[in-house]
Coordinates of C-alpha atoms and ligand atoms in Angstrom, one line a residue:
M1 CA 53.0 -11.3 -25.1
R2 CA 51.5 -8.3 -23.4
K3 CA 52.4 -7.0 -19.9
I4 CA 49.9 -8.9 -17.8
L5 CA 50.2 -12.3 -19.4
L6 CA 53.5 -13.5 -18.0
P7 CA 52.7 -13.0 -14.3
L8 CA 49.3 -14.6 -14.8
L9 CA 50.7 -17.6 -16.5
A10 CA 53.3 -18.1 -13.8
L11 CA 50.6 -17.9 -11.2
F12 CA 48.5 -20.4 -13.2
A13 CA 51.3 -22.8 -13.5
A14 CA 51.8 -22.7 -9.8
A15 CA 48.2 -23.8 -9.1
Q16 CA 47.6 -27.5 -8.8
T17 CA 44.3 -29.1 -9.6
T18 CA 43.1 -31.0 -6.5
A19 CA 39.9 -32.8 -5.7
R20 CA 37.5 -30.2 -4.5
T21 CA 36.0 -30.6 -1.1
V22 CA 32.4 -30.0 -2.3
P23 CA 29.5 -32.4 -2.9
D24 CA 29.7 -34.1 -6.3
W25 CA 26.4 -32.6 -7.4
L26 CA 27.7 -29.1 -6.9
E27 CA 30.5 -29.7 -9.5
R28 CA 27.7 -30.0 -12.1
A29 CA 25.3 -27.4 -10.6
V30 CA 23.8 -24.6 -12.7
I31 CA 21.7 -22.4 -10.5
Y32 CA 18.5 -20.6 -11.4
H33 CA 17.7 -17.8 -9.0
I34 CA 14.0 -17.1 -8.4
Y35 CA 12.4 -14.1 -6.8
P36 CA 9.2 -15.9 -5.6
S37 CA 6.9 -12.9 -5.7
T38 CA 7.2 -12.5 -9.5
F39 CA 8.0 -15.9 -10.9
M40 CA 4.6 -17.6 -11.3
D41 CA 1.2 -17.0 -9.6
S42 CA -0.9 -20.1 -9.3
D43 CA -3.8 -18.7 -7.3
G44 CA -4.6 -15.5 -9.1
D45 CA -3.8 -13.0 -6.4
G46 CA -1.2 -11.2 -8.5
I47 CA 1.8 -12.5 -6.5
G48 CA 4.0 -15.5 -7.3
D49 CA 3.9 -18.6 -5.1
L50 CA 5.3 -22.0 -4.4
E51 CA 2.7 -23.9 -6.4
G52 CA 3.5 -21.6 -9.3
I53 CA 7.2 -22.4 -9.0
R54 CA 6.3 -26.1 -8.8
S55 CA 4.4 -25.9 -12.0
K56 CA 7.5 -24.6 -13.8
L57 CA 10.0 -27.2 -12.6
G58 CA 9.8 -29.0 -15.9
Y59 CA 10.7 -25.8 -17.8
I60 CA 13.6 -25.1 -15.4
R61 CA 15.0 -28.6 -15.9
A62 CA 14.5 -28.6 -19.7
T63 CA 16.4 -25.4 -20.0
G64 CA 19.4 -26.9 -18.3
F65 CA 19.2 -25.7 -14.7
N66 CA 19.5 -28.3 -12.0
T67 CA 19.5 -26.1 -8.8
I68 CA 17.2 -23.4 -7.6
W69 CA 18.0 -20.7 -5.2
M70 CA 14.9 -18.9 -4.0
S71 CA 15.0 -15.5 -2.4
P72 CA 13.2 -15.6 1.0
C73 CA 9.8 -17.3 1.1
F74 CA 9.4 -17.1 4.9
A75 CA 6.8 -15.2 7.0
S76 CA 7.6 -11.5 6.5
E77 CA 6.3 -8.0 6.9
F78 CA 7.6 -7.4 3.3
E79 CA 9.2 -4.1 4.1
D80 CA 12.3 -5.3 2.4
G81 CA 10.9 -7.8 -0.1
G82 CA 11.0 -10.7 2.3
Y83 CA 14.4 -10.0 3.8
D84 CA 12.6 -8.8 6.9
I85 CA 11.5 -12.1 8.4
T86 CA 8.9 -12.6 11.2
D87 CA 9.1 -16.4 11.4
F88 CA 12.0 -18.4 10.0
Y89 CA 10.2 -21.7 10.5
R90 CA 7.1 -20.9 8.4
V91 CA 6.4 -20.2 4.7
D92 CA 4.6 -16.9 4.3
P93 CA 0.9 -17.4 3.4
R94 CA 1.4 -15.3 0.3
F95 CA 3.6 -18.1 -1.1
G96 CA 1.8 -21.1 0.4
T97 CA 2.5 -23.5 3.2
N98 CA 5.3 -25.5 4.7
A99 CA 3.7 -28.6 3.2
Q100 CA 3.7 -27.0 -0.3
L101 CA 7.4 -26.2 0.1
V102 CA 8.1 -29.8 1.0
R103 CA 6.1 -30.9 -2.0
L104 CA 8.1 -28.5 -4.2
I105 CA 11.4 -29.9 -2.9
D106 CA 10.3 -33.5 -3.4
E107 CA 9.2 -32.9 -7.0
A108 CA 12.3 -30.9 -7.7
H109 CA 14.4 -33.8 -6.4
A110 CA 12.5 -36.3 -8.5
L111 CA 13.4 -34.1 -11.6
G112 CA 17.1 -33.9 -10.5
I113 CA 16.8 -30.3 -9.2
R114 CA 18.3 -29.2 -5.9
V115 CA 16.7 -26.5 -3.9
C116 CA 18.5 -23.8 -1.9
L117 CA 16.7 -21.3 0.3
D118 CA 17.8 -17.9 1.6
L119 CA 19.1 -17.7 5.1
V120 CA 18.8 -14.1 6.4
A121 CA 21.0 -14.8 9.4
G122 CA 22.0 -11.2 10.2
H123 CA 18.7 -9.7 11.2
T124 CA 14.9 -10.1 11.6
S125 CA 12.0 -7.8 11.0
D126 CA 11.3 -5.4 13.9
K127 CA 7.9 -7.1 14.1
H128 CA 9.5 -10.5 14.8
P129 CA 8.3 -11.8 18.2
W130 CA 11.9 -12.2 19.3
F131 CA 12.5 -8.5 18.7
R132 CA 9.2 -7.5 20.3
Q133 CA 10.2 -9.4 23.4
S134 CA 13.7 -7.9 23.4
C135 CA 12.0 -4.4 23.5
E136 CA 10.6 -5.1 26.9
A137 CA 11.9 -3.2 29.9
D138 CA 12.8 -6.5 31.6
T139 CA 16.1 -7.4 30.0
E140 CA 16.3 -10.9 31.5
L141 CA 13.8 -12.5 29.1
Q142 CA 14.5 -15.4 26.7
Y143 CA 15.1 -13.1 23.7
S144 CA 16.4 -10.0 25.4
D145 CA 20.0 -10.7 24.2
Y146 CA 19.1 -11.8 20.7
Y147 CA 19.7 -8.2 19.6
I148 CA 22.3 -5.5 20.3
W149 CA 21.1 -2.6 22.5
S150 CA 23.0 0.4 23.6
P151 CA 22.5 1.0 27.4
S152 CA 20.4 4.1 27.2
K153 CA 18.2 5.9 24.7
S154 CA 20.3 9.0 25.2
D155 CA 23.5 7.2 24.0
F156 CA 24.9 6.4 20.7
P157 CA 23.3 8.8 18.3
S158 CA 24.6 7.1 15.2
R159 CA 23.5 6.1 11.8
K160 CA 23.6 2.5 12.8
F161 CA 21.7 2.7 16.1
V162 CA 17.9 3.3 15.9
A163 CA 16.0 5.0 18.7
A164 CA 13.5 2.4 19.6
D165 CA 9.9 3.3 20.5
A166 CA 10.0 0.7 23.2
P167 CA 9.9 0.3 27.0
R168 CA 13.5 -0.8 26.9
D169 CA 15.9 2.0 27.6
G170 CA 18.2 1.8 24.7
N171 CA 18.7 2.0 20.9
Y172 CA 19.1 -1.0 18.8
L173 CA 21.7 -1.7 16.2
K174 CA 20.2 -2.2 12.7
N175 CA 21.7 -4.0 9.7
F176 CA 20.1 -2.5 6.6
F177 CA 16.8 -0.7 6.9
D178 CA 15.7 0.6 10.3
I179 CA 13.1 -2.2 10.4
Q180 CA 15.9 -4.8 10.3
P181 CA 17.4 -5.0 13.8
A182 CA 20.8 -6.9 13.8
L183 CA 20.8 -10.3 15.6
N184 CA 23.4 -10.4 18.3
Y185 CA 26.5 -12.5 17.3
G186 CA 28.6 -10.4 19.7
Y187 CA 31.6 -8.2 19.0
A188 CA 35.0 -9.6 17.8
H189 CA 36.8 -7.4 20.4
P190 CA 34.2 -6.2 23.0
D191 CA 35.3 -2.8 24.4
P192 CA 35.6 -3.2 28.2
A193 CA 34.4 0.4 28.5
Q194 CA 31.2 -0.6 26.7
P195 CA 29.9 -3.5 28.7
W196 CA 26.8 -3.8 26.5
Q197 CA 29.0 -5.1 23.7
Q198 CA 28.9 -8.9 24.2
G199 CA 31.6 -11.3 23.2
Y200 CA 31.4 -14.2 20.8
D201 CA 31.0 -16.7 23.6
D202 CA 28.5 -14.8 25.8
P203 CA 25.2 -16.5 26.2
G204 CA 23.3 -14.1 23.8
P205 CA 25.5 -14.8 20.8
R206 CA 25.7 -18.5 21.6
A207 CA 21.9 -18.7 21.7
V208 CA 21.6 -16.9 18.4
R209 CA 24.1 -19.2 16.7
Q210 CA 22.2 -22.2 18.1
E211 CA 19.0 -20.7 16.7
I212 CA 20.5 -20.4 13.2
R213 CA 21.6 -24.0 13.3
R214 CA 18.0 -24.9 14.4
I215 CA 16.6 -23.0 11.4
M216 CA 19.0 -24.8 9.0
D217 CA 18.3 -28.1 10.6
F218 CA 14.5 -27.6 10.4
W219 CA 14.6 -27.0 6.6
M220 CA 17.5 -29.3 5.7
S221 CA 15.6 -32.1 7.5
K222 CA 12.8 -31.4 5.1
G223 CA 15.1 -31.9 2.1
V224 CA 16.5 -28.4 1.5
D225 CA 19.9 -28.7 -0.2
G226 CA 21.6 -25.5 1.0
F227 CA 21.3 -21.9 1.9
R228 CA 22.4 -18.6 0.4
C229 CA 23.6 -16.7 3.4
D230 CA 22.7 -13.0 3.4
M231 CA 25.3 -10.4 4.4
A232 CA 27.5 -13.3 5.6
P233 CA 30.7 -11.4 6.6
S234 CA 28.9 -8.9 8.8
L235 CA 27.3 -11.0 11.6
V236 CA 30.0 -10.6 14.3
K237 CA 30.5 -6.9 14.8
G238 CA 33.7 -5.0 15.0
D239 CA 35.7 -7.6 13.1
D240 CA 39.2 -7.1 11.8
E241 CA 40.1 -6.8 8.1
A242 CA 40.7 -10.5 7.8
F243 CA 37.2 -11.2 9.1
T244 CA 38.7 -13.5 11.7
A245 CA 35.6 -13.7 13.9
N246 CA 33.1 -14.1 11.1
R247 CA 35.3 -16.8 9.5
R248 CA 35.3 -18.6 12.8
L249 CA 31.5 -18.4 13.0
W250 CA 31.0 -19.8 9.5
R251 CA 33.6 -22.5 9.9
E252 CA 31.6 -23.7 12.8
M253 CA 28.5 -23.6 10.7
R254 CA 30.1 -25.6 7.9
A255 CA 31.4 -28.2 10.4
W256 CA 27.9 -28.5 11.7
V257 CA 26.5 -28.9 8.2
E258 CA 29.1 -31.6 7.3
E259 CA 28.2 -33.5 10.5
H260 CA 24.4 -33.2 10.4
H261 CA 23.6 -32.7 6.7
P262 CA 26.5 -33.8 4.6
G263 CA 25.9 -33.0 0.9
C264 CA 24.2 -29.7 1.7
I265 CA 25.9 -26.4 0.7
L266 CA 26.4 -22.9 1.9
I267 CA 26.5 -19.9 -0.5
S268 CA 27.7 -16.6 0.8
E269 CA 26.9 -13.1 0.0
W270 CA 30.4 -12.0 0.9
S271 CA 32.2 -11.1 -2.3
Q272 CA 35.6 -11.9 -1.1
P273 CA 36.0 -15.5 -2.2
S274 CA 39.4 -16.1 -0.5
H275 CA 37.9 -15.2 2.8
A276 CA 34.5 -16.7 2.2
I277 CA 35.7 -20.1 0.9
D278 CA 38.2 -20.2 3.7
A279 CA 35.3 -19.6 6.1
G280 CA 33.7 -22.8 4.7
F281 CA 31.3 -21.5 2.0
H282 CA 31.0 -23.7 -1.0
I283 CA 30.2 -20.7 -3.3
D284 CA 30.9 -17.0 -2.8
L285 CA 28.8 -14.6 -4.8
I286 CA 30.7 -11.9 -6.6
I287 CA 28.3 -9.1 -6.4
H288 CA 27.9 -5.5 -7.5
N289 CA 28.5 -3.7 -4.3
K290 CA 31.8 -5.2 -3.3
W291 CA 34.0 -6.0 -6.2
G292 CA 31.4 -3.8 -7.6
N293 CA 32.4 -0.3 -8.2
E294 CA 35.8 -1.1 -9.5
M295 CA 34.9 -4.2 -11.5
Y296 CA 31.5 -5.8 -11.7
R297 CA 29.5 -2.8 -12.6
P298 CA 32.0 -1.2 -14.9
L299 CA 32.5 -4.5 -16.6
F300 CA 28.9 -5.6 -16.9
C301 CA 26.8 -2.6 -16.0
H302 CA 27.0 1.1 -16.2
T303 CA 28.3 2.6 -13.0
S304 CA 25.3 4.4 -11.7
D305 CA 21.7 5.3 -12.2
K306 CA 22.6 8.9 -11.5
G307 CA 25.8 10.5 -12.9
K308 CA 27.4 9.8 -16.2
P309 CA 27.6 6.2 -17.2
T310 CA 31.2 4.9 -17.5
P311 CA 32.0 2.6 -20.3
C312 CA 31.4 -1.1 -19.6
F313 CA 33.0 -4.1 -21.3
F314 CA 29.8 -5.8 -22.3
D315 CA 28.2 -3.1 -24.4
R316 CA 28.0 -1.9 -27.9
A317 CA 30.4 1.0 -27.5
G318 CA 33.2 -1.4 -27.0
R319 CA 35.3 1.0 -24.8
G320 CA 35.3 -1.1 -21.6
D321 CA 38.2 -2.3 -19.5
V322 CA 38.8 -5.9 -18.3
R323 CA 42.0 -5.4 -16.4
S324 CA 40.6 -5.1 -12.9
F325 CA 38.3 -8.0 -13.5
V326 CA 41.0 -10.3 -14.9
E327 CA 43.5 -9.4 -12.2
R328 CA 41.2 -9.7 -9.4
Y329 CA 39.3 -12.7 -10.6
T330 CA 42.5 -14.6 -11.5
E331 CA 43.9 -14.0 -8.0
Q332 CA 40.7 -15.1 -6.3
Y333 CA 40.2 -18.1 -8.6
L334 CA 43.6 -19.4 -8.0
A335 CA 43.2 -18.9 -4.2
T336 CA 39.9 -20.8 -4.0
R337 CA 39.6 -23.2 -6.9
D338 CA 40.5 -26.3 -5.0
R339 CA 37.9 -25.7 -2.3
G340 CA 34.9 -23.9 -3.8
F341 CA 33.7 -21.4 -6.4
A342 CA 33.7 -17.7 -6.9
S343 CA 30.5 -17.2 -8.9
M344 CA 29.3 -14.1 -10.6
P345 CA 25.5 -14.1 -11.1
T346 CA 24.1 -12.6 -14.3
C347 CA 22.2 -10.2 -12.0
S348 CA 19.9 -10.5 -9.0
H349 CA 16.9 -9.1 -7.2
D350 CA 19.3 -6.3 -6.2
I351 CA 20.9 -5.3 -9.5
W352 CA 20.0 -4.6 -13.1
R353 CA 19.3 -7.1 -15.7
L354 CA 21.6 -7.6 -18.6
N355 CA 19.1 -6.1 -21.0
R356 CA 19.8 -2.4 -20.4
F357 CA 21.1 0.6 -22.2
D358 CA 23.7 -0.5 -24.8
R359 CA 23.1 -4.2 -24.4
R360 CA 19.8 -5.0 -25.9
T361 CA 19.8 -7.1 -29.0
P362 CA 19.6 -10.9 -28.9
D363 CA 23.2 -11.2 -30.1
E364 CA 24.5 -8.7 -27.5
L365 CA 22.7 -10.6 -24.7
K366 CA 23.8 -14.0 -26.0
T367 CA 27.4 -12.7 -26.0
A368 CA 27.2 -11.7 -22.3
L369 CA 25.4 -14.9 -21.4
T370 CA 28.2 -16.9 -23.1
F371 CA 30.6 -15.4 -20.6
F372 CA 28.5 -16.3 -17.6
L373 CA 27.9 -19.8 -18.7
T374 CA 31.5 -20.7 -19.7
M375 CA 33.5 -19.5 -16.8
P376 CA 34.8 -22.1 -14.3
W377 CA 32.3 -21.0 -11.6
V378 CA 28.9 -22.5 -10.8
P379 CA 26.7 -20.4 -13.1
I380 CA 23.9 -18.5 -11.5
V381 CA 21.2 -17.2 -13.8
Y382 CA 18.4 -14.9 -12.5
Y383 CA 15.0 -15.8 -13.7
G384 CA 14.1 -14.2 -17.1
E385 CA 17.7 -13.6 -18.1
E386 CA 17.5 -16.8 -20.2
I387 CA 14.9 -15.0 -22.5
G388 CA 16.5 -11.6 -22.3
M389 CA 13.9 -9.8 -20.2
R390 CA 14.4 -6.0 -20.0
N391 CA 15.4 -4.1 -17.0
I392 CA 12.4 -1.8 -16.4
E393 CA 14.0 1.4 -15.2
D394 CA 10.8 3.1 -14.1
A395 CA 9.1 0.2 -12.4
P396 CA 7.3 1.5 -9.3
V397 CA 8.9 1.2 -5.8
K398 CA 7.5 -1.9 -4.0
E399 CA 8.1 -3.3 -0.5
G400 CA 11.4 -1.5 0.2
S401 CA 12.7 -2.0 -3.3
F402 CA 14.3 1.5 -3.4
T403 CA 17.8 1.8 -1.9
S404 CA 20.4 3.9 -3.8
R405 CA 18.8 2.5 -6.9
N406 CA 15.5 1.1 -8.1
R407 CA 15.5 -2.6 -7.4
S408 CA 12.0 -3.0 -8.7
S409 CA 13.6 -2.7 -12.2
C410 CA 14.8 -6.3 -12.1
R411 CA 11.8 -7.7 -10.2
T412 CA 9.0 -7.5 -12.7
P413 CA 6.9 -10.6 -13.5
M414 CA 8.3 -13.4 -15.5
Q415 CA 7.1 -13.5 -19.1
W416 CA 5.8 -16.9 -20.0
D417 CA 3.6 -16.4 -23.0
A418 CA 1.4 -14.0 -25.0
T419 CA -1.8 -14.4 -22.9
P420 CA -2.9 -11.7 -20.6
N421 CA -0.3 -10.8 -17.9
A422 CA 2.3 -12.7 -20.0
G423 CA 0.9 -15.9 -18.4
F424 CA 2.3 -14.9 -15.0
S425 CA -1.1 -14.5 -13.3
S426 CA -4.8 -14.5 -13.9
A427 CA -5.3 -11.4 -11.6
A428 CA -6.4 -8.1 -12.9
P429 CA -3.3 -6.2 -14.2
E430 CA -3.5 -3.6 -11.5
R431 CA -3.2 -6.3 -8.8
L432 CA 0.1 -7.7 -10.1
Y433 CA 3.0 -7.4 -7.6
L434 CA 4.7 -5.2 -10.1
P435 CA 3.5 -4.2 -13.6
L436 CA 4.8 -6.2 -16.5
D437 CA 7.2 -4.9 -19.1
P438 CA 4.8 -2.7 -21.2
D439 CA 6.6 -3.4 -24.5
P440 CA 4.2 -5.2 -26.8
A441 CA 7.3 -7.0 -28.3
R442 CA 8.5 -8.2 -24.8
P443 CA 10.2 -11.6 -25.0
D444 CA 8.4 -14.6 -23.6
V445 CA 9.2 -18.3 -23.0
A446 CA 6.5 -19.6 -25.4
A447 CA 7.7 -17.6 -28.4
Q448 CA 11.3 -18.6 -27.7
T449 CA 10.9 -22.3 -27.0
D450 CA 10.7 -23.5 -30.6
D451 CA 12.6 -20.7 -32.2
P452 CA 16.1 -22.0 -32.9
H453 CA 17.5 -18.5 -33.0
S454 CA 16.1 -17.3 -29.7
I455 CA 18.1 -16.5 -26.6
L456 CA 16.4 -19.3 -24.8
S457 CA 17.4 -21.9 -27.4
Y458 CA 21.0 -20.5 -27.3
V459 CA 21.1 -20.8 -23.5
R460 CA 19.6 -24.4 -23.7
G461 CA 22.2 -25.4 -26.2
L462 CA 25.1 -23.8 -24.3
L463 CA 24.0 -25.5 -21.1
A464 CA 23.8 -28.8 -22.8
L465 CA 27.3 -28.3 -24.3
R466 CA 28.6 -27.3 -20.8
A467 CA 27.0 -30.4 -19.2
A468 CA 28.6 -32.7 -21.8
T469 CA 32.1 -31.0 -21.8
P470 CA 34.1 -31.2 -18.6
A471 CA 36.5 -28.5 -19.9
L472 CA 33.8 -25.9 -20.1
G473 CA 32.4 -26.7 -16.6
T474 CA 33.8 -26.5 -13.1
A475 CA 36.2 -29.3 -13.8
G476 CA 38.1 -27.3 -16.5
D477 CA 41.0 -25.0 -15.8
W478 CA 40.6 -21.4 -16.8
R479 CA 43.2 -19.1 -18.2
Y480 CA 42.8 -15.6 -19.6
L481 CA 44.6 -15.2 -22.9
S482 CA 43.8 -12.0 -24.7
S483 CA 45.4 -8.6 -24.0
V484 CA 44.0 -6.7 -21.1
D485 CA 45.0 -3.5 -22.9
D486 CA 43.1 -4.3 -26.1
P487 CA 40.4 -6.7 -24.8
Y488 CA 38.1 -6.9 -27.9
P489 CA 37.7 -9.9 -28.3
M490 CA 38.1 -11.2 -24.8
V491 CA 39.5 -14.7 -25.1
Y492 CA 40.1 -17.4 -22.5
L493 CA 41.1 -21.0 -22.5
R494 CA 39.1 -23.8 -20.8
E495 CA 40.8 -27.1 -20.5
A496 CA 40.3 -30.6 -18.9
E497 CA 41.5 -34.1 -19.6
G498 CA 43.5 -32.9 -22.6
A499 CA 40.5 -31.2 -24.3
K500 CA 41.0 -27.5 -24.9
Y501 CA 38.5 -24.8 -25.8
L502 CA 38.9 -21.1 -26.6
V503 CA 36.0 -18.9 -25.6
A504 CA 36.0 -15.6 -27.6
L505 CA 33.7 -12.7 -26.8
N506 CA 33.2 -9.5 -28.8
P507 CA 30.4 -7.5 -27.2
S508 CA 31.4 -4.4 -29.2
G509 CA 29.5 -3.1 -32.2
R510 CA 32.5 -3.5 -34.5
S511 CA 34.2 -6.4 -36.2
V512 CA 37.4 -7.4 -34.5
A513 CA 40.5 -9.4 -35.2
A514 CA 43.2 -10.5 -32.8
E515 CA 46.3 -12.6 -32.5
I516 CA 46.5 -14.4 -29.2
P517 CA 49.0 -16.9 -27.8
A518 CA 47.2 -20.2 -27.7
P519 CA 47.9 -23.9 -27.8
G520 CA 46.9 -26.3 -30.6
L521 CA 47.3 -27.0 -34.3
R522 CA 43.8 -26.6 -35.5
A523 CA 40.6 -25.0 -34.2
E524 CA 37.0 -25.8 -34.9
A525 CA 34.0 -23.7 -33.9
V526 CA 31.6 -25.7 -31.7
Y527 CA 29.2 -23.1 -30.5
G528 CA 28.4 -19.4 -30.7
T529 CA 26.3 -16.7 -32.2
D530 CA 28.3 -16.3 -35.4
P531 CA 28.8 -19.3 -37.7
A532 CA 31.4 -17.2 -39.6
A533 CA 33.6 -16.5 -36.6
S534 CA 37.1 -17.9 -37.5
C535 CA 40.0 -19.1 -35.5
V536 CA 43.2 -20.3 -37.2
V537 CA 46.0 -21.6 -34.9
R538 CA 49.6 -21.8 -36.0
K539 CA 52.8 -21.9 -34.1
G540 CA 51.4 -21.0 -30.8
T541 CA 49.2 -18.2 -32.1
A542 CA 45.5 -18.1 -32.7
R543 CA 44.2 -15.6 -35.2
I544 CA 40.6 -14.8 -34.4
R545 CA 38.1 -12.8 -36.4
M546 CA 34.6 -12.0 -35.2
K547 CA 31.7 -9.9 -36.3
P548 CA 30.1 -7.3 -34.1
A549 CA 28.3 -8.5 -30.9
S550 CA 29.3 -12.1 -31.2
A551 CA 30.5 -15.0 -29.2
A552 CA 32.3 -18.2 -30.3
I553 CA 33.6 -21.3 -28.7
F554 CA 36.4 -23.1 -30.5
R555 CA 37.8 -26.6 -29.8
V556 CA 41.5 -26.6 -30.3
E557 CA 43.6 -29.7 -30.9
Ligands
LIG601 C1 21.0 -8.4 0.7 C2 19.8 -8.8 -0.1 O1 20.2 -9.4 -1.3 C3 18.9 -7.6 -0.2 O2 17.9 -7.8 -1.1 C4 18.5 -7.2 1.2 O3 17.8 -6.0 1.1 C5 19.7 -7.0 2.1 N1 20.7 -8.0 2.0 C6 19.2 -7.0 3.5 O4 18.8 -8.3 3.9

């Protein structure tokens, strides 16, 4: 047994399976993440909308997803793709109306689909009426303390404080872009020498927290099933390394949700599951920019758009490393598994699609997707990943999409069929929110629906298997089995109620064979890309053989 295995097994043995304190539906949830501007356009203006999403609910359900998370659909200036909100209580007219959102939720529920929205709790647009009022010279107004202001324009020249072109004498704290002033949740440890820093219990931060509850209440009362909470650990400023103040804040929010909207969930963009789940989140997103540079991107994406790409596990070169992922994920999984989920999305509106560089063929993409859909987390699939849409590296910048990388590359329109604009919109092509993938052979839903070998059919089959097999879902234990020093194939065990499955993944472009400590007396392949993949178990060892770029799931008895 190789170096890492013993400590991991010991840790694993110490973990007890307990009933999770999450709503039942979440145990079975498979989330589909939609970027509303580019999913489906119903009115021919070139931009996706709620009626478009509603028209595709049947497709979403038939593929095996039962929960939607939509990036923000609220009134916005769209200087950061909708993450710069001007009215949290109103759907932006580009997407439709509040009544259409309610209709979408009702129809989704009738089909067995839950709907989660995006809660951008940390900031607003600088055009939001609250912020406009807080710019007034009179600092005693209703919204004056909704934001964080330095005392004078001549103070605090810093990257974080923006010199406001406003009657108020001061600079405001921003969160992300300059147009996103931070809402005032106070400082964890206000500095007495800086009286402008308010405390958690000061009236401004209290009013902001109350406002956030009002926003959640407004939408949850209309049937919304939960929120994905943007930049969750950064609301209270000046927090300590354990995020004590931000955990306090979210624990209060969770208690409020339990009391007023039991059955609803909170998902954090935090990326430190042990903190986030402790803070009351049901799911924490493992994302590129946190675990990122040392694990998510090297494992699943090349490191950078600039510089030299580093090897990544899920690519043809087969020179990647899994050690940091396995160590870190195992630790976080064991710390949180009885209370929530540490979920790694396939990608998002912020990060590259799977179909990129050395991961392009259907088998390569299916192999990566097998990983995302057989881990013990709640799976999160970004729209279009289920058909293998390409990351469009040179997609034009749109609505603040460029940060340190081109986020338009993963926001191009969904490809539905072979009609003009891939069935996304009836607008003239130059009016589309972003241009479509120009490849004449681009994948689409229509072509893949009845093709038994398509990525879509593979995903549909795998989600059906997961839904029917507790061991492969959130109910199953997870244990990494293969060597972290020689990780091709990567093999892990899923197990529940006495049923055991080995998931074996070989993203590399070469055939591989491995001997791995594993339970059971016999193994049978139940799913995968390679009907010839073999697994023979004897005396506590599984001998696995796999062809290049392949995935296999074996039931062991
Ligand atoms: C994270 C969101 O995912 C991203 O799209 C946005 O730009 C920032 N937060 C700021 O809200």
